[in-house]
CSV table of C-alpha atoms in Angstrom, one decimal:
chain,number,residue,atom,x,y,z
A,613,UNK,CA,0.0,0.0,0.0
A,614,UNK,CA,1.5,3.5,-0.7
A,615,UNK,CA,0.7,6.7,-0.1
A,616,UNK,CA,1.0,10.0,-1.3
A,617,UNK,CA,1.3,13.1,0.8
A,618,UNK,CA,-0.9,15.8,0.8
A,619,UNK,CA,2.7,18.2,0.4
A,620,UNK,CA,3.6,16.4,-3.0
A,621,UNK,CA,0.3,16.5,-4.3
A,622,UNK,CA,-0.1,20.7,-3.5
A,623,UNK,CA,3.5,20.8,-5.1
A,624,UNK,CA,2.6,18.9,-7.8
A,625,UNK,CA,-0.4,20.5,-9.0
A,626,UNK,CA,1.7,24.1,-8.9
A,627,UNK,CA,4.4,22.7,-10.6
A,628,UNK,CA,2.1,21.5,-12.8
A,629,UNK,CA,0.0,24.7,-13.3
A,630,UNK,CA,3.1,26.8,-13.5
A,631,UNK,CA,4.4,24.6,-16.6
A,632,UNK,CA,1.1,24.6,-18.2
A,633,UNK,CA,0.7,28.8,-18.0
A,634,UNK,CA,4.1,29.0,-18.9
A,635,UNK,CA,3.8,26.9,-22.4
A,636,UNK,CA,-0.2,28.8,-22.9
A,637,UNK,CA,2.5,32.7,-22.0
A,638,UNK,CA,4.6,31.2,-24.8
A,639,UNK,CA,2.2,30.3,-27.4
A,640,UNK,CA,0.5,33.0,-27.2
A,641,UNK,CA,3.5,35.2,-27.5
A,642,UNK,CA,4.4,33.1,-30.1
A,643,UNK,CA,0.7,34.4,-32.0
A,644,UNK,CA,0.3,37.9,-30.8
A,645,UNK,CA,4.1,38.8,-30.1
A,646,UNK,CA,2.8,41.1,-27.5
A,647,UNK,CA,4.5,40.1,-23.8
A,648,UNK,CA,2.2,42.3,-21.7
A,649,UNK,CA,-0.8,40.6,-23.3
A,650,UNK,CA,0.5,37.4,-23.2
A,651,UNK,CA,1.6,37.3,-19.3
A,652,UNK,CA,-1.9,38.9,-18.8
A,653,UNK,CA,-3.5,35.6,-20.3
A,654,UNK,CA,-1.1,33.7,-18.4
A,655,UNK,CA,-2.2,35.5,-14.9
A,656,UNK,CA,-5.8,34.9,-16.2
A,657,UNK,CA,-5.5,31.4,-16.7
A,658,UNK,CA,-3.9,30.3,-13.5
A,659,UNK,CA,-6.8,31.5,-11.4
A,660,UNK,CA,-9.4,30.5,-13.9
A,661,UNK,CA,-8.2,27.0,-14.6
A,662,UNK,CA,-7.9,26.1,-11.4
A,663,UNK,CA,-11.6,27.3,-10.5
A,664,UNK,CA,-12.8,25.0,-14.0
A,665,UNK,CA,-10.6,22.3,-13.0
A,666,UNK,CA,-12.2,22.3,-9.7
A,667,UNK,CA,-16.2,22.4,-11.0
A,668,UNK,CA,-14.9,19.2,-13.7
A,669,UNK,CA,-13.8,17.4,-11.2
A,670,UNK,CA,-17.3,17.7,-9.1
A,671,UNK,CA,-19.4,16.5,-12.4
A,672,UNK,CA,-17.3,13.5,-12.6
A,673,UNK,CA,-17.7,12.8,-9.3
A,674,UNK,CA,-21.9,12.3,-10.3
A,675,UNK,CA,-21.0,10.4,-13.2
A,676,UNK,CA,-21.1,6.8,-12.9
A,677,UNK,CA,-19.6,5.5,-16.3
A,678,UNK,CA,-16.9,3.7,-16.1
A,679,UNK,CA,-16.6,3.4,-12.6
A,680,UNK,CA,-16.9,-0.1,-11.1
A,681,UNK,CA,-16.0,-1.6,-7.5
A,682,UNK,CA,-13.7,-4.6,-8.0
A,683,UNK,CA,-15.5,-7.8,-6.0
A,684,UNK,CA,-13.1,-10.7,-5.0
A,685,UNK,CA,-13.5,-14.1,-4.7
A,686,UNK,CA,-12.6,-17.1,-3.4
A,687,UNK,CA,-10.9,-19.5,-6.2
A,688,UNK,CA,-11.7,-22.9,-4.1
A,689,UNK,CA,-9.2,-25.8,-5.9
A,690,UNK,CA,-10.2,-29.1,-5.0
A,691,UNK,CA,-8.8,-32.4,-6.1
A,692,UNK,CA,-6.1,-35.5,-5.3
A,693,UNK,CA,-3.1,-35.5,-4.3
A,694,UNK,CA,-0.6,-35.0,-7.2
A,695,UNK,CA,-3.4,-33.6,-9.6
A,696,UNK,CA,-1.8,-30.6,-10.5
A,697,UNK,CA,-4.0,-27.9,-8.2
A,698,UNK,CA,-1.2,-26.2,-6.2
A,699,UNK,CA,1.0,-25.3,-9.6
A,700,UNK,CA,-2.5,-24.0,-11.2
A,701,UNK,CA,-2.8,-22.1,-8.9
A,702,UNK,CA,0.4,-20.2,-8.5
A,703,UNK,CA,0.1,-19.6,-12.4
A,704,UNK,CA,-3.2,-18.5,-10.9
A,705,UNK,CA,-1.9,-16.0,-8.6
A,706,UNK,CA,0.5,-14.4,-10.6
A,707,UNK,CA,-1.7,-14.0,-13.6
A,708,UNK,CA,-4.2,-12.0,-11.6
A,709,UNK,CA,-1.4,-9.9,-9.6
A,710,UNK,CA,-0.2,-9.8,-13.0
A,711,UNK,CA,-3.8,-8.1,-14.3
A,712,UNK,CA,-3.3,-5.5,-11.2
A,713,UNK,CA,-5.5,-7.5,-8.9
A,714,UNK,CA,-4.6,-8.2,-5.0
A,715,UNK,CA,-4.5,-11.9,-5.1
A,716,UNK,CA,-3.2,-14.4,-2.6
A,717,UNK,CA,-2.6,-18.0,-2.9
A,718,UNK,CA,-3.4,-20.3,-0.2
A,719,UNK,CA,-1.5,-23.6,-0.4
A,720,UNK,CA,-2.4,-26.9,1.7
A,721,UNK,CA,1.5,-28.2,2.0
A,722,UNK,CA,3.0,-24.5,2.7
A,723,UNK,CA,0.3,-23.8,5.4
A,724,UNK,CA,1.1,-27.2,6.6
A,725,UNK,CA,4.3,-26.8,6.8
A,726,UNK,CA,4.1,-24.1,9.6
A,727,UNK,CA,1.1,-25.7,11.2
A,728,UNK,CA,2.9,-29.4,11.5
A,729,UNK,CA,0.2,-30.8,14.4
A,730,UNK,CA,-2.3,-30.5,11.6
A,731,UNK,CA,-3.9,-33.9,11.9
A,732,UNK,CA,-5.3,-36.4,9.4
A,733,UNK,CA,-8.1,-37.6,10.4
A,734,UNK,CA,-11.4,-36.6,8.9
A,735,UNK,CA,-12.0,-33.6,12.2
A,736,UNK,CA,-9.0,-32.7,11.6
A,737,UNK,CA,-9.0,-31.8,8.2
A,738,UNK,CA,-12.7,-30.8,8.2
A,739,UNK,CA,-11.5,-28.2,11.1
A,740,UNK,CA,-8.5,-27.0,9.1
A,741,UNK,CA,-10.3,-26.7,6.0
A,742,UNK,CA,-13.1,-24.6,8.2
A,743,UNK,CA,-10.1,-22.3,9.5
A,744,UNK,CA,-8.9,-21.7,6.0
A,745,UNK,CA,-12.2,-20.7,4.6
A,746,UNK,CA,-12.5,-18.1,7.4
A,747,UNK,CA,-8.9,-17.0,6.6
A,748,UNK,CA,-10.0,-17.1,2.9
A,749,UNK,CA,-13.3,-14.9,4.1
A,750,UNK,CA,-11.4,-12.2,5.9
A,751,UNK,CA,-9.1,-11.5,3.1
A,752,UNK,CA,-12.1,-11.6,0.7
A,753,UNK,CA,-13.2,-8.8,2.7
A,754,UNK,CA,-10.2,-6.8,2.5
A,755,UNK,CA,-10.5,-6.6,-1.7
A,756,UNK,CA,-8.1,-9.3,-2.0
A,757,UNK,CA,-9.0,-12.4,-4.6
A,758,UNK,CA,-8.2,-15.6,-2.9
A,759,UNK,CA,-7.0,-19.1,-4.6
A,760,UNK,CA,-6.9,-21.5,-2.2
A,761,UNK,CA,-5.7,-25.0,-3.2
A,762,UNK,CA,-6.4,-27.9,-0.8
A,763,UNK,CA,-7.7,-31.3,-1.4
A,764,UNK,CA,-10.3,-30.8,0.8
A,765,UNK,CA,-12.1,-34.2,0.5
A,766,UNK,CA,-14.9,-33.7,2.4
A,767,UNK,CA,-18.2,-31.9,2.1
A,768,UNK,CA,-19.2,-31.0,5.1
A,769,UNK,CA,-16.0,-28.5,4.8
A,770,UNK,CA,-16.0,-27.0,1.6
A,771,UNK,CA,-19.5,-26.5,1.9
A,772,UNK,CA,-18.9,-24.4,5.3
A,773,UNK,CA,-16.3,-22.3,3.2
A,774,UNK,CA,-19.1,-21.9,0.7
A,775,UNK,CA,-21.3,-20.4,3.4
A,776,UNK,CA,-18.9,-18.5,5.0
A,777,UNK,CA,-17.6,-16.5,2.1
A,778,UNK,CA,-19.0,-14.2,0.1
A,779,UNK,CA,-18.3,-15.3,-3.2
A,780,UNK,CA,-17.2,-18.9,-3.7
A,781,UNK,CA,-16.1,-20.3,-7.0
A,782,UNK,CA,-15.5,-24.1,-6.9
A,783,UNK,CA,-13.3,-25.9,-9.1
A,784,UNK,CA,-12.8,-29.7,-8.9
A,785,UNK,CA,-9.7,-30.6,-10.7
A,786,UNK,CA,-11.0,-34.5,-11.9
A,787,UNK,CA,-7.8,-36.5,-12.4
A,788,UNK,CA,-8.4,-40.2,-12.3
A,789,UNK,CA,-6.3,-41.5,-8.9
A,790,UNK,CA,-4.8,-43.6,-11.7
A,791,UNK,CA,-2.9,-40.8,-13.4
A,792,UNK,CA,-1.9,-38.6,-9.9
A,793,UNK,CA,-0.6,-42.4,-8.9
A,794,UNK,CA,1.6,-42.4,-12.1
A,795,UNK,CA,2.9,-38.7,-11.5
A,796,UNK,CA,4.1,-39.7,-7.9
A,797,UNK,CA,7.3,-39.6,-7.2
A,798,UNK,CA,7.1,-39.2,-3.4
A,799,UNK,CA,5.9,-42.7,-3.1
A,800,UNK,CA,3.0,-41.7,-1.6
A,801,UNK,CA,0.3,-43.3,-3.4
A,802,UNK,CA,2.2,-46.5,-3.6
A,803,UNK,CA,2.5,-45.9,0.7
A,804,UNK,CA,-1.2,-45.4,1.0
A,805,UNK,CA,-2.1,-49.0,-1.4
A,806,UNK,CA,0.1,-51.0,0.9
A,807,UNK,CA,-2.0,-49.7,4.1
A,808,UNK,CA,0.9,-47.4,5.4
A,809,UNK,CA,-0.7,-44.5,5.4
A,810,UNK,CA,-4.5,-44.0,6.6
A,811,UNK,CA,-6.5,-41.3,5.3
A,812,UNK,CA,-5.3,-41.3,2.3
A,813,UNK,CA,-8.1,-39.4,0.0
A,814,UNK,CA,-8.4,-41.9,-3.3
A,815,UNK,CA,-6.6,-44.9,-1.7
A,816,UNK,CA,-7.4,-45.0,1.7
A,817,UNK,CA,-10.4,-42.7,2.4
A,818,UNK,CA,-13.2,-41.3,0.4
A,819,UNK,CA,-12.8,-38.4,-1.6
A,820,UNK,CA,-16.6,-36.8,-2.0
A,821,UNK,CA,-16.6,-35.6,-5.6
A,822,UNK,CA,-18.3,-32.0,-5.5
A,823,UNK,CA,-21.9,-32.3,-6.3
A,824,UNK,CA,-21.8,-28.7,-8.1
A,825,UNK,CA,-18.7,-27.3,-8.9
A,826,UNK,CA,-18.4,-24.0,-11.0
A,827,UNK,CA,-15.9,-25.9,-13.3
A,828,UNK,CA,-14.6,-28.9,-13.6
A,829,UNK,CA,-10.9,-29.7,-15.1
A,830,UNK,CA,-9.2,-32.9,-15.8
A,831,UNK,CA,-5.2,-32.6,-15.7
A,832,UNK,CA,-4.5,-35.9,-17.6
A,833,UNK,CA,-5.8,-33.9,-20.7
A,834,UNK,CA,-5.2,-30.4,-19.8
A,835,UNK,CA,-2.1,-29.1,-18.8
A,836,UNK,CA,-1.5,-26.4,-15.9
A,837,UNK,CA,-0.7,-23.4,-17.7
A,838,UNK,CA,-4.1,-23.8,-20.0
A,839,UNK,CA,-6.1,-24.9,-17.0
A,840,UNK,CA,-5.2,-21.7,-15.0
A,841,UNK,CA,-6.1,-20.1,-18.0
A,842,UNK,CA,-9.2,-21.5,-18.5
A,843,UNK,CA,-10.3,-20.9,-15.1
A,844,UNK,CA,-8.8,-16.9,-15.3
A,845,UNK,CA,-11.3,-16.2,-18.0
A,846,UNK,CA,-14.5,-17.9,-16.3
A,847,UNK,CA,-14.2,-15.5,-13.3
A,848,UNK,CA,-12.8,-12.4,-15.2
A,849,UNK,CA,-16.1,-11.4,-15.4
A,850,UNK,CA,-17.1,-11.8,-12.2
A,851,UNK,CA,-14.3,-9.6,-10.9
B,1498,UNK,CA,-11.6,-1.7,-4.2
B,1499,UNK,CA,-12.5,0.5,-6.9
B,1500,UNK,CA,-11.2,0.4,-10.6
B,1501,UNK,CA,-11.8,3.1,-13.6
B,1502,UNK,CA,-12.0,1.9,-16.6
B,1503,UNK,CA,-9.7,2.8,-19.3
B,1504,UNK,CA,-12.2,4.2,-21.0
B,1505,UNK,CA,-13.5,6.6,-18.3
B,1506,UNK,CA,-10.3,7.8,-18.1
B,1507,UNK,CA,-10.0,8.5,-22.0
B,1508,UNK,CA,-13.4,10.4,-22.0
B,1509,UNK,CA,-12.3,12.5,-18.6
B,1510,UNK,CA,-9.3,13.2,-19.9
B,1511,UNK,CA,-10.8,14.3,-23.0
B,1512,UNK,CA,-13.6,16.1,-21.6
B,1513,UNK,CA,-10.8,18.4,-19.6
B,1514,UNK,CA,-8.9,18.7,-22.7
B,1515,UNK,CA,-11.7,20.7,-24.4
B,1516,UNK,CA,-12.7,22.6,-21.5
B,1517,UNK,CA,-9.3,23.9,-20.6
B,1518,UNK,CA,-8.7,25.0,-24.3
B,1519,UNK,CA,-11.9,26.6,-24.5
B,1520,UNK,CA,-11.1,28.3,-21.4
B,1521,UNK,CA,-8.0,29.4,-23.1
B,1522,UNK,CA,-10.0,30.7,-26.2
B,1523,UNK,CA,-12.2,32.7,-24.5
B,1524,UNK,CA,-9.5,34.3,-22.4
B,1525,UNK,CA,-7.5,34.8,-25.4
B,1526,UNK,CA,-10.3,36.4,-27.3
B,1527,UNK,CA,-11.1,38.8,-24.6
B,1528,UNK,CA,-7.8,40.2,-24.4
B,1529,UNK,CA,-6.8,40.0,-28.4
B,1530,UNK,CA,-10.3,40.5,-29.8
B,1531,UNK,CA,-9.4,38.1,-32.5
B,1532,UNK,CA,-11.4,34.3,-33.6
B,1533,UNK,CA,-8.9,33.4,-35.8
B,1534,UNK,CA,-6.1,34.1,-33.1
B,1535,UNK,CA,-7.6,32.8,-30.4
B,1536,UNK,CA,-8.7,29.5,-32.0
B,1537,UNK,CA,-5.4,29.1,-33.4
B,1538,UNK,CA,-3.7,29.5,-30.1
B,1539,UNK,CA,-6.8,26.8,-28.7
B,1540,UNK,CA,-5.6,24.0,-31.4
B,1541,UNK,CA,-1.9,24.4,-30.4
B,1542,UNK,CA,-2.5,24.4,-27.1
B,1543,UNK,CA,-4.3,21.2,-27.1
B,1544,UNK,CA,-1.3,19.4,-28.7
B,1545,UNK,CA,1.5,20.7,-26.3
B,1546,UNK,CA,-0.6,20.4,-23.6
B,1547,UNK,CA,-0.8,17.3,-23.8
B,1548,UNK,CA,3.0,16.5,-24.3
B,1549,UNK,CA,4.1,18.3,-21.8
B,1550,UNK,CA,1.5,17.1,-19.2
B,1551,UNK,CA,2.7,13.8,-20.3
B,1552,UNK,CA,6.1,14.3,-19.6
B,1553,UNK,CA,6.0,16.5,-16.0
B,1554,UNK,CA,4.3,13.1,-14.8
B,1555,UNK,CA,7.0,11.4,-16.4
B,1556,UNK,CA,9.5,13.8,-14.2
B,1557,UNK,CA,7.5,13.0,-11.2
B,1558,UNK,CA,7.7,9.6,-11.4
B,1559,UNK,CA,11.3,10.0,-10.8
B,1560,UNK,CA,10.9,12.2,-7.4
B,1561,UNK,CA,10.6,10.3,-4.6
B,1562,UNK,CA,9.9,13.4,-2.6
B,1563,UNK,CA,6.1,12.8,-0.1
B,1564,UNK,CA,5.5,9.4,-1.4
B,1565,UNK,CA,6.0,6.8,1.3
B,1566,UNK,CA,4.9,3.1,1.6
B,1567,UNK,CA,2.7,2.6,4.1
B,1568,UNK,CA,4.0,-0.8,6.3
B,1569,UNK,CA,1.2,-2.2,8.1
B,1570,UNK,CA,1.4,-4.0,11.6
B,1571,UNK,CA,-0.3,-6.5,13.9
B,1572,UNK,CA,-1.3,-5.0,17.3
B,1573,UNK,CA,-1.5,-7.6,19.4
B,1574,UNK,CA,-3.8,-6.8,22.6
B,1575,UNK,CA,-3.7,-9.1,25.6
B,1576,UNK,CA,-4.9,-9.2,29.0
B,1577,UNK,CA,-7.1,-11.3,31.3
B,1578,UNK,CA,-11.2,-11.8,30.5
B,1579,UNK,CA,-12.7,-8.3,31.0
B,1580,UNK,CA,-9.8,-6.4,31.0
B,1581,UNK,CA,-11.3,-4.1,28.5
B,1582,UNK,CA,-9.6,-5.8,25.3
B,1583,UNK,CA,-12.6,-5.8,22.9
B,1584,UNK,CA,-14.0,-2.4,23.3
B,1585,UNK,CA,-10.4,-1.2,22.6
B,1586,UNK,CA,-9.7,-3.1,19.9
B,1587,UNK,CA,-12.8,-2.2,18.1
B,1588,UNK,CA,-12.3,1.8,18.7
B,1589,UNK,CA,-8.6,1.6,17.3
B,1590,UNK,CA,-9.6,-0.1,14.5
B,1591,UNK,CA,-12.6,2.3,13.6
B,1592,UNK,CA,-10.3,5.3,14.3
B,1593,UNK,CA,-7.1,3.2,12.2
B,1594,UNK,CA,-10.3,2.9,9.5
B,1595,UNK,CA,-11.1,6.8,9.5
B,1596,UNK,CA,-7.6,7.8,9.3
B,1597,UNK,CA,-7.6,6.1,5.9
B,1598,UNK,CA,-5.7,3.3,6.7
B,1599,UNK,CA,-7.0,-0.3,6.0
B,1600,UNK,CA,-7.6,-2.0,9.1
B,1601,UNK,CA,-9.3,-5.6,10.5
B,1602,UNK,CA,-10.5,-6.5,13.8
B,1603,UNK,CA,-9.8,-10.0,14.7
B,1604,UNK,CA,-11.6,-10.6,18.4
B,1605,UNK,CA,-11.4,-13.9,20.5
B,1606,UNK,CA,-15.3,-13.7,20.9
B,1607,UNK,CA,-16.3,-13.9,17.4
B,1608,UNK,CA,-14.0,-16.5,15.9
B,1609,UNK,CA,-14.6,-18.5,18.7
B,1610,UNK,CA,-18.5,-17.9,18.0
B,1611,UNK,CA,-17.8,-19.3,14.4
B,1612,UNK,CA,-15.7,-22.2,15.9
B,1613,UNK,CA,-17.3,-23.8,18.6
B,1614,UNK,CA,-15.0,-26.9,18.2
B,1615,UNK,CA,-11.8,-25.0,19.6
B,1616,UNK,CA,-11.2,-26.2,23.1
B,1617,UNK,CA,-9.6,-24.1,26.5
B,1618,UNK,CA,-6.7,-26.8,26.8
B,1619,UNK,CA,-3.0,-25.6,26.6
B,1620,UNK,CA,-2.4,-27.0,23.6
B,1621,UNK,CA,-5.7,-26.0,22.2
B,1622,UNK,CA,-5.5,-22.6,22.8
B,1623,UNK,CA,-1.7,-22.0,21.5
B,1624,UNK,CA,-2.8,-23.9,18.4
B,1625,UNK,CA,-5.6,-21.4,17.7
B,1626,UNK,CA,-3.7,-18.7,18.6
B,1627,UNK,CA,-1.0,-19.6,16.0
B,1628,UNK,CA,-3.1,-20.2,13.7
B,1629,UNK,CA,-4.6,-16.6,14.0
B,1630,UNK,CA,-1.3,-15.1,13.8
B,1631,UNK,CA,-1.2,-17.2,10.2
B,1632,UNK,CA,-4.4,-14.9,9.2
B,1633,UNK,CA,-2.8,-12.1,10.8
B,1634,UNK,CA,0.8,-12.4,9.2
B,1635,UNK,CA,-1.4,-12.6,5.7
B,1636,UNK,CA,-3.6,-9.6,6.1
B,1637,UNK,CA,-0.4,-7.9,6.7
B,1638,UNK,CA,0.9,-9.0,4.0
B,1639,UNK,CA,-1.8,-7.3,2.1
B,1640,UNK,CA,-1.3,-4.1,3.3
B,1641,UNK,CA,-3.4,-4.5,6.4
B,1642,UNK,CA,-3.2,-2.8,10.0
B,1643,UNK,CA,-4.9,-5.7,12.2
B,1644,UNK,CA,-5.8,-5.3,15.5
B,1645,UNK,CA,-6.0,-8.9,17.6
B,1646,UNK,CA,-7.8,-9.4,20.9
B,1647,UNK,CA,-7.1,-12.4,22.3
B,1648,UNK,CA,-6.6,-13.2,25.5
B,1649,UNK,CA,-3.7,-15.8,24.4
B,1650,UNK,CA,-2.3,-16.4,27.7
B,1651,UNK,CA,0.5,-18.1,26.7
B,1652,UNK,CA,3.8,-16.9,25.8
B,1653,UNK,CA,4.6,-19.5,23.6
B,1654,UNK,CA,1.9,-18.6,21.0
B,1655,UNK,CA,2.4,-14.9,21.3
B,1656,UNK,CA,6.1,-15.4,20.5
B,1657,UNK,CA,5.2,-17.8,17.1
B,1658,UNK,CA,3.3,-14.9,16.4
B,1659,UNK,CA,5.1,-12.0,16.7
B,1660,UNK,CA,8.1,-14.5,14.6
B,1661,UNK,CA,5.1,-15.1,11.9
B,1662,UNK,CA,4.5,-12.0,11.5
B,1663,UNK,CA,6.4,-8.6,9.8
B,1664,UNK,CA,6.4,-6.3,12.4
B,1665,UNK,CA,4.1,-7.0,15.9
B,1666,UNK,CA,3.3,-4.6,18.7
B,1667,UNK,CA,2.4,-6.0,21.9
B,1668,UNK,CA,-0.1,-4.1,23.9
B,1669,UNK,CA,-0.6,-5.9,27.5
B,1670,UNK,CA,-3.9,-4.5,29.0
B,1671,UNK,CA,-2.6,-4.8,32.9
B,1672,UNK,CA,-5.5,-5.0,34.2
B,1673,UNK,CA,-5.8,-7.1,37.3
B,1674,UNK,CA,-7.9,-10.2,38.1
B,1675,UNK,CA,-9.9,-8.9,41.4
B,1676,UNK,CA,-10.6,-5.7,38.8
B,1677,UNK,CA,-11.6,-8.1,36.2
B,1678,UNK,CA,-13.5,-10.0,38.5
B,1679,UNK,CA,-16.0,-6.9,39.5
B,1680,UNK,CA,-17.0,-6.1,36.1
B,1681,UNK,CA,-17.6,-9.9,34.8
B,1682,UNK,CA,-21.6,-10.0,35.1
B,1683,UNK,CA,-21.9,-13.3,33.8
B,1684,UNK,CA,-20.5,-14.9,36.8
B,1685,UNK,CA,-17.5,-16.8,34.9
B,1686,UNK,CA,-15.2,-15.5,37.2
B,1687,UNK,CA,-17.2,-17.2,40.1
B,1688,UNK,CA,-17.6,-20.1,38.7
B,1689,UNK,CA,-14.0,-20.3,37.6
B,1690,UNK,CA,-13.0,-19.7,41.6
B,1691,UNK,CA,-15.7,-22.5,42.7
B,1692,UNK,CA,-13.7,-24.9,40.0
B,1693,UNK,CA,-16.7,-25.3,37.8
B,1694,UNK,CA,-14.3,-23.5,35.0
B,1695,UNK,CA,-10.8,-25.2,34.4
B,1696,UNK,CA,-8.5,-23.6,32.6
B,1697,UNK,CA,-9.5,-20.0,33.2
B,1698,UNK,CA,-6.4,-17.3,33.0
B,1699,UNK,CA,-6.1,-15.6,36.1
B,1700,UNK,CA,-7.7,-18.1,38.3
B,1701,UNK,CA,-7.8,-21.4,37.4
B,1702,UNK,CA,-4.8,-21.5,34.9
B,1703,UNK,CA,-2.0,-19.2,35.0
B,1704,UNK,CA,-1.8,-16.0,32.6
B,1705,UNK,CA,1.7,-15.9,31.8
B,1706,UNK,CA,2.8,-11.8,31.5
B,1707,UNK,CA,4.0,-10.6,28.5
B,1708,UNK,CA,8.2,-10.4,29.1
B,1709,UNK,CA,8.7,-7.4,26.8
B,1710,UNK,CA,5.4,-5.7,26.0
B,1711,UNK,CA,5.5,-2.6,23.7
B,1712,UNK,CA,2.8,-0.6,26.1
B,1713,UNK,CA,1.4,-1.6,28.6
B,1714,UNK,CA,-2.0,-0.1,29.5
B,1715,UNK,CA,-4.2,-0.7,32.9
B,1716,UNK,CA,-8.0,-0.1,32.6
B,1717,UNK,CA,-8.5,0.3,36.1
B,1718,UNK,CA,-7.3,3.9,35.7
B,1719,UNK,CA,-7.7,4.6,31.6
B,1720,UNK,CA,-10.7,4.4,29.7
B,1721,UNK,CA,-10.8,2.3,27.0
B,1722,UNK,CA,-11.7,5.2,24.5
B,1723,UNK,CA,-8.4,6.7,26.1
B,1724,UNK,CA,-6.5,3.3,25.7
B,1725,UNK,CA,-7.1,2.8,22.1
B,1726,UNK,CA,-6.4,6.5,21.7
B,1727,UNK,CA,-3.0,5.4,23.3
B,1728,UNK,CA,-2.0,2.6,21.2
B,1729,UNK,CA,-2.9,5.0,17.9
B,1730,UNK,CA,-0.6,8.0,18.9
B,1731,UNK,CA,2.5,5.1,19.6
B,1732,UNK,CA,1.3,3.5,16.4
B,1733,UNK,CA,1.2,6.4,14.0
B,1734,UNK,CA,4.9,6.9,13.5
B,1735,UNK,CA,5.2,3.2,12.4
B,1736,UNK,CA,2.4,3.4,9.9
């Protein structure tokens, strides 16, 4: 956030209207060749100007055109581990930010990173998910377009995000299991068939499929780029 | 957030552009007596107007002079149950909010109202805390002044948020307990002393004191209109 005195602005607008009389002195010097009639003008002008400038400013104020208050929203990415949601939506982010929007990404491993007692089981991630979306809400509020991506399995949680902010826009990134399985290098996937790790959302636990997403986007066809493009120009409009 | 369009800005700009040099006709007639003169002095003026309006904001691009970023911070209020935290939070922030600056107020009350789930154990509580200090460090990062009341009796959450975040400022509200316990009309206090409450700061469970506070501010003998008045006049400089 910057700001810009109200000392630079005075000096600016003198500065300003000293330049512009100066070049209206010379041009009309340059016409009439007469000094005293064109430094007249000039004294004229200063005073008047300022007193039109001043009276166009106010009628602009009462006209509307044009003049449109941004509304965020919150970018929900749900889908698998491995299916491609947290580098859509960096690309994402920095598109928007890009487009001179205030955007913020909110990703599930770098949040978890600094919150490591973050459990697994389903309370656990249904009560983490719920603190996100309020997270999510409050910078919603402050003009700033969210893009949160979690896998957020469950309903019960993304539908309390749903509530919670203003304007939710769901996107369920489809990706068999089969094909985030294939991209793994991590081992994870391969840990979760062999019953090593519990709660595994499309191996060991039930990932609920949203019922009515805003848009749906399957990686194995798509690539990340051209999905966070695709989902850039379904809420442009919204913005 | 509000955005012009680039259009608005075309027709304003424009719509100035032809009353200025009309201005500067009819002055120029006035003095000279001449239509052709004056008119001819109106359709230079319009050109070099515009080029060197164009390149004084190019100049002032370049001088740094009155423009300043404006760094926002976390105030971090804490203090025992009815030590007056809300009420001061909640004027600083409208007063931060008049002053122009963008400003949040995150209170214990509320987020706990919207998750009824978060539990009065140790372990409990610093989680929470830290977690707000996430949401805290991120409004921050979008250029917002936030103002926390918690009661967040433990130092080992205030610390992980004062790390989290850019720049914190620790207000202790000294207030103490027998004070506290006066105003408290819902009787938690007395039930906290009888044992029916465990884990209650200042009675049942210790309040640890902030070490190094930035202010430290006791409601017993300031009011809280004065308090928050306080914490905005230490503030200011930082802003």
């Amino acid at each position: 956030m910057f700001k810009e005195s109200k000392l630079r602005s005075i000096i600016k607008s003198l500065s300003w209207r000293l330049l512009a009389t100066l070049t209206t002195i010379l041009i009309v010097y340059i016409f009439v060749g007469d000094t005293k009639v064109a430094f007249s003008i000039g004294g004229i002008e200063v005073f008047l100007k300022m007193l039109v400038y001043f009276f166009h400013e106010r009628l602009w104020e009462k006209i509307r055109f044009g003049r449109r208050e941004i509304k965020p929203l919150v970018i929900w990415i749900t889908g698998l581990s491995r299916s491609g949601k947290s580098g859509i939506g960096r690309t994402l982010t920095e598109k928007l930010q890009h487009q001179g929007y205030k955007a913020e990404h909110l990703d599930g491993h770098s949040i978890r990173d600094l919150f490591p007692e973050t459990g697994y089981r389903r309370e656990d991630v249904n009560r983490h998910i719920k603190r996100i979306g309020f997270l999510a809400r409050k910078l919603e509020e402050q003009g700033v377009v969210v893009v949160a991506t979690f896998l957020s399995p469950y309903k019960e949680s993304r539908e309390f995000v749903r509530e919670v902010t203003a304007r939710y826009f769901e996107v369920y990134i489809s990706t068999p299991a089969t094909v985030c399985a294939a991209r793994d290098q991590k081992g994870i996937y391969t840990r979760a068939a062999s019953g090593d790790l519990a709660n595994f959302p499309g191996v060991s636990s039930k990932y609920e499929v949203p019922q009515k997403p805003d848009l749906v986007i399957d990686t194995s066809e798509i690539e990340q780029k051209d999905a966070a493009e695709m989902i850039f120009s379904r809420i442009r409009k919204k913005l």
